[in-house]
Tab-separated table of C-alpha atoms in Angstrom:
chain	number	residue	atom	x	y	z
W	1	MET	CA	0.000	0.000	0.000
W	2	THR	CA	1.509	3.335	-1.007
W	3	GLY	CA	1.485	6.572	0.945
W	4	HIS	CA	0.354	8.750	-1.939
W	5	VAL	CA	-2.996	9.331	-3.613
W	6	PRO	CA	-3.548	6.704	-6.333
W	7	GLU	CA	-4.589	7.691	-9.835
W	8	PRO	CA	-8.392	8.123	-9.924
W	9	ARG	CA	-10.552	5.419	-11.422
W	10	THR	CA	-13.279	6.671	-13.768
W	11	PRO	CA	-16.370	4.440	-13.499
W	12	ARG	CA	-19.640	5.049	-15.392
W	13	ARG	CA	-21.563	4.847	-12.104
W	14	LEU	CA	-20.508	4.821	-8.454
W	15	ASP	CA	-22.542	1.717	-7.555
W	16	ALA	CA	-19.721	-0.822	-7.708
W	17	ALA	CA	-17.375	1.330	-5.631
W	18	LEU	CA	-19.892	2.201	-2.873
W	19	HIS	CA	-20.153	-0.134	0.121
W	20	ASP	CA	-21.775	2.263	2.628
W	21	ALA	CA	-25.593	2.313	2.518
W	22	GLY	CA	-25.912	5.594	4.396
W	23	LEU	CA	-23.437	7.343	2.145
W	24	ARG	CA	-25.276	5.946	-0.866
W	25	ALA	CA	-28.485	7.581	0.371
W	26	ALA	CA	-26.761	10.954	0.817
W	27	ILE	CA	-25.269	10.769	-2.682
W	28	GLY	CA	-28.697	9.815	-4.019
W	29	TYR	CA	-30.253	12.909	-2.447
W	30	TRP	CA	-27.608	15.201	-3.981
W	31	ASP	CA	-28.054	13.419	-7.321
W	32	SER	CA	-31.822	14.009	-7.197
W	33	LEU	CA	-31.240	17.767	-6.871
W	34	ARG	CA	-29.270	17.855	-10.116
W	35	GLY	CA	-32.279	17.176	-12.337
W	36	PRO	CA	-31.293	17.810	-15.968
W	37	ARG	CA	-28.215	19.818	-14.914
W	38	ALA	CA	-24.657	18.743	-14.220
W	39	LEU	CA	-24.679	20.344	-10.738
W	40	PRO	CA	-27.283	21.352	-8.155
W	41	ALA	CA	-27.177	24.750	-6.458
W	42	ARG	CA	-25.893	24.941	-2.888
W	43	MET	CA	-29.078	26.704	-1.781
W	44	GLU	CA	-31.191	23.785	-3.012
W	45	LEU	CA	-29.541	21.609	-0.391
W	46	ASP	CA	-32.060	21.062	2.408
W	47	PRO	CA	-30.350	20.262	5.731
W	48	ALA	CA	-33.549	18.664	7.023
W	49	ALA	CA	-33.453	16.125	4.201
W	50	LEU	CA	-29.828	15.376	5.103
W	51	ARG	CA	-30.564	15.181	8.844
W	52	PRO	CA	-29.192	11.594	9.253
W	53	HIS	CA	-25.860	12.739	7.797
W	54	LEU	CA	-25.361	16.238	9.195
W	55	GLN	CA	-22.790	15.165	11.789
W	56	ASP	CA	-20.757	13.544	9.013
W	57	ALA	CA	-21.102	16.349	6.451
W	58	ALA	CA	-19.292	19.554	5.571
W	59	ILE	CA	-19.708	22.370	3.083
W	60	LEU	CA	-16.567	23.211	1.100
W	61	GLU	CA	-15.880	26.552	-0.571
W	62	LEU	CA	-13.382	27.276	-3.337
W	63	SER	CA	-12.947	31.037	-2.946
W	64	ARG	CA	-10.058	31.174	-5.410
W	65	PRO	CA	-7.650	28.677	-7.006
W	66	GLY	CA	-5.630	27.021	-4.272
W	67	SER	CA	-7.973	28.123	-1.476
W	68	LEU	CA	-10.372	25.273	-0.711
W	69	ARG	CA	-11.804	25.672	2.778
W	70	ILE	CA	-14.446	24.152	5.035
W	71	ARG	CA	-17.326	26.591	5.577
W	72	LEU	CA	-19.029	24.302	8.072
W	73	GLY	CA	-18.327	20.842	9.450
W	74	GLY	CA	-20.351	18.219	11.303
W	75	ALA	CA	-19.653	17.037	14.848
W	76	ARG	CA	-18.069	13.702	13.910
W	77	ILE	CA	-15.655	15.405	11.529
W	78	ASN	CA	-14.732	17.818	14.337
W	79	ALA	CA	-14.277	14.928	16.779
W	80	LEU	CA	-11.922	12.995	14.494
W	81	LEU	CA	-9.693	16.031	14.065
W	82	GLY	CA	-10.065	17.124	17.690
W	83	MET	CA	-11.144	20.672	16.827
W	84	ASP	CA	-13.787	22.758	15.075
W	85	VAL	CA	-12.989	22.453	11.383
W	86	ARG	CA	-14.782	25.648	10.303
W	87	GLY	CA	-12.443	27.799	8.235
W	88	LEU	CA	-9.738	25.158	7.960
W	89	PRO	CA	-8.394	24.179	4.543
W	90	LEU	CA	-9.709	20.833	3.327
W	91	ARG	CA	-6.151	19.492	3.305
W	92	ALA	CA	-6.126	19.631	7.130
W	93	LEU	CA	-8.319	16.491	7.158
W	94	PHE	CA	-5.677	14.513	5.263
W	95	ASP	CA	-2.214	13.159	5.955
W	96	LEU	CA	0.691	15.479	5.215
W	97	SER	CA	2.031	13.126	2.526
W	98	GLU	CA	-0.944	13.667	0.206
W	99	ARG	CA	-2.449	17.048	1.066
W	100	ALA	CA	-1.353	18.809	-2.115
W	101	ARG	CA	-2.568	15.989	-4.358
W	102	VAL	CA	-5.979	15.661	-2.662
W	103	SER	CA	-6.556	19.420	-2.808
W	104	SER	CA	-5.597	19.464	-6.488
W	105	GLU	CA	-7.897	16.544	-7.345
W	106	VAL	CA	-10.869	18.079	-5.505
W	107	GLU	CA	-10.401	21.465	-7.188
W	108	ALA	CA	-10.134	19.755	-10.577
W	109	ALA	CA	-13.312	17.773	-9.866
W	110	MET	CA	-15.221	20.952	-8.988
W	111	ARG	CA	-14.156	22.539	-12.273
W	112	ALA	CA	-14.756	19.460	-14.457
W	113	PRO	CA	-17.321	18.886	-12.879
W	114	ALA	CA	-17.005	15.420	-11.373
W	115	ALA	CA	-18.114	13.535	-8.274
W	116	LEU	CA	-15.372	12.001	-6.139
W	117	LEU	CA	-15.563	8.925	-3.927
W	118	LEU	CA	-12.549	8.288	-1.707
W	119	ASP	CA	-11.630	5.098	0.135
W	120	VAL	CA	-9.622	6.258	3.146
W	121	ILE	CA	-7.740	4.900	6.138
W	122	SER	CA	-6.177	6.464	9.236
W	123	PRO	CA	-3.381	6.663	10.127
W	124	ALA	CA	-1.301	6.608	6.939
W	125	PRO	CA	0.770	3.490	6.135
W	126	ARG	CA	3.998	5.368	6.945
W	127	PHE	CA	3.116	5.059	10.648
W	128	GLY	CA	3.297	1.257	10.444
W	129	ARG	CA	0.027	0.652	12.302
W	130	PRO	CA	-1.335	-2.949	12.098
W	131	GLU	CA	-4.271	-3.414	9.712
W	132	ALA	CA	-6.566	-4.292	12.612
W	133	GLU	CA	-5.971	-0.886	14.229
W	134	LEU	CA	-6.751	1.245	11.182
W	135	LEU	CA	-9.853	3.381	10.799
W	136	ARG	CA	-11.598	2.953	7.440
W	137	ALA	CA	-14.295	4.959	5.712
W	138	GLN	CA	-15.588	6.248	2.406
W	139	ILE	CA	-15.925	9.958	1.661
W	140	ALA	CA	-17.955	11.549	-1.131
W	141	ILE	CA	-17.164	15.032	-2.452
W	142	LEU	CA	-20.043	16.348	-4.547
W	143	PRO	CA	-19.750	19.713	-6.352
W	144	MET	CA	-22.450	22.383	-6.263
W	145	THR	CA	-22.875	25.894	-7.643
W	146	ASP	CA	-23.032	29.153	-5.696
W	147	ALA	CA	-25.505	32.013	-6.077
W	148	ASP	CA	-23.724	33.074	-9.283
W	149	LEU	CA	-23.956	29.512	-10.699
W	150	ALA	CA	-20.185	29.086	-10.410
W	151	PRO	CA	-18.935	25.655	-9.195
W	152	THR	CA	-17.374	26.948	-5.976
W	153	ARG	CA	-19.181	24.782	-3.402
W	154	ALA	CA	-19.097	21.078	-2.618
W	155	LEU	CA	-20.858	18.730	-0.228
W	156	TYR	CA	-18.407	16.546	1.731
W	157	VAL	CA	-20.042	13.481	3.289
W	158	MET	CA	-18.230	10.864	5.359
W	159	GLY	CA	-19.663	7.362	5.564
W	160	ALA	CA	-19.610	5.154	8.663
W	161	VAL	CA	-16.140	4.881	10.217
W	162	GLU	CA	-14.985	1.313	10.791
W	163	GLY	CA	-12.622	0.739	13.698
W	164	GLU	CA	-12.042	2.322	17.089
W	165	ALA	CA	-11.091	6.018	17.083
W	166	ARG	CA	-8.811	6.152	20.120
W	167	PRO	CA	-8.567	9.602	21.786
W	168	ALA	CA	-4.788	9.159	22.107
W	169	ASP	CA	-4.514	9.096	18.310
W	170	THR	CA	-6.325	12.409	17.772
W	171	PRO	CA	-6.081	14.122	15.328
W	172	HIS	CA	-7.138	11.370	12.946
W	173	ARG	CA	-6.118	12.390	9.426
W	174	TRP	CA	-7.123	10.436	6.354
W	175	CYS	CA	-4.944	8.717	3.783
W	176	THR	CA	-6.550	7.832	0.449
W	177	THR	CA	-6.197	4.232	-0.730
W	178	GLN	CA	-8.462	4.593	-3.768
W	179	MET	CA	-10.131	7.482	-5.577
W	180	HIS	CA	-13.111	7.132	-7.921
W	181	LYS	CA	-13.857	10.097	-10.197
W	182	LEU	CA	-17.129	10.235	-12.115
W	183	LEU	CA	-17.498	12.995	-14.700
W	184	LEU	CA	-20.932	14.585	-14.434
W	185	THR	CA	-23.102	14.781	-17.518
W	186	PRO	CA	-26.390	16.752	-17.420
W	187	GLY	CA	-29.298	14.360	-16.965
W	188	GLU	CA	-27.062	11.335	-16.264
W	189	PRO	CA	-27.402	9.953	-12.689
W	190	VAL	CA	-24.342	8.881	-10.730
W	191	LEU	CA	-26.131	5.868	-9.211
W	192	SER	CA	-28.178	3.261	-11.015
W	193	ASP	CA	-30.871	3.001	-8.358
W	194	ALA	CA	-30.404	5.600	-5.654
W	195	PRO	CA	-32.382	5.210	-2.385
W	196	ALA	CA	-34.243	8.396	-1.532
W	197	LEU	CA	-33.765	10.078	1.825
W	198	ARG	CA	-36.950	10.853	3.730
W	199	PRO	CA	-38.386	14.167	2.434
W	200	ALA	CA	-38.029	17.157	4.722
W	201	ARG	CA	-41.040	18.367	6.660
W	202	ARG	CA	-42.542	21.627	5.479
W	203	GLY	CA	-41.210	23.534	8.486
W	204	ASP	CA	-37.662	22.243	8.029
W	205	THR	CA	-36.825	23.738	4.651
W	206	ALA	CA	-33.468	25.465	4.298
W	207	HIS	CA	-32.965	29.205	4.508
W	208	ARG	CA	-32.484	30.711	1.074
W	209	ASP	CA	-29.549	32.765	2.316
W	210	GLU	CA	-26.396	30.648	2.581
W	211	THR	CA	-24.784	32.501	5.476
W	212	THR	CA	-28.004	32.501	7.512
W	213	SER	CA	-28.554	28.781	6.945
W	214	GLU	CA	-25.038	28.013	8.184
W	215	THR	CA	-25.177	30.214	11.284
W	216	ARG	CA	-28.759	29.658	12.505
W	217	GLY	CA	-30.159	26.669	10.634
W	218	LEU	CA	-29.850	22.899	11.010
W	219	LEU	CA	-26.359	22.941	9.514
W	220	ALA	CA	-25.136	25.083	12.392
W	221	ARG	CA	-26.993	23.178	15.130
W	222	ALA	CA	-25.551	19.860	13.941
W	223	ARG	CA	-22.094	20.886	15.110
W	224	PHE	CA	-23.050	20.915	18.771
W	225	ARG	CA	-24.847	17.602	19.127
W	226	VAL	CA	-23.294	15.196	21.613
W	227	ILE	CA	-21.424	12.266	20.085
W	228	GLU	CA	-22.310	9.102	21.910
W	229	GLY	CA	-19.189	7.461	23.311
W	230	GLY	CA	-17.075	10.566	22.655
W	231	ARG	CA	-14.557	12.081	25.005
W	232	SER	CA	-15.830	13.762	28.153
């Protein structure tokens, strides 16, 4: 196993690469928002519809080339890194050995546009940790447009983490073992048969203003929910 990001695979659908049912549902919801377009708009994203995944989700912003940051991050993402990830560059979630490559691949996917699915482990192989002690997960990075219809936003969703996240090992930073890159074509779904998330209740719809939704809406409240079994 190498310590660098492998060359992306380019499947026609993500079905064969996905092994996390919850992550599949989140990708299916994002895919449903696309309609006949290549990308959905960030403000179409309804946090209430994503409620089961809010603690594992983040909103990414590409403010300029080379500046890809986390606008908002869920509680489990914060817990793995041991800090609030708001405002941090995306590369902070990954091992030092592959930060530049991951950032470059995500920026390229947002421009293409393309959906990314990452198979990740923690810690990186260079630490020599036995296979049985590794954390494993899948992460989807799904581009979206901003208010000006520019592809400067992305939904980051982490699937279930396999393994025991020991407090002594914090911060847990990911190392990519496989990357799947699916170019997005208008009207072409990324999954063959996506399960739908439960529709949001009428009172739970997202604010139409992005900043308001991230400071006072469900996206903001998700950060402060208690993680069962977390550190005291």
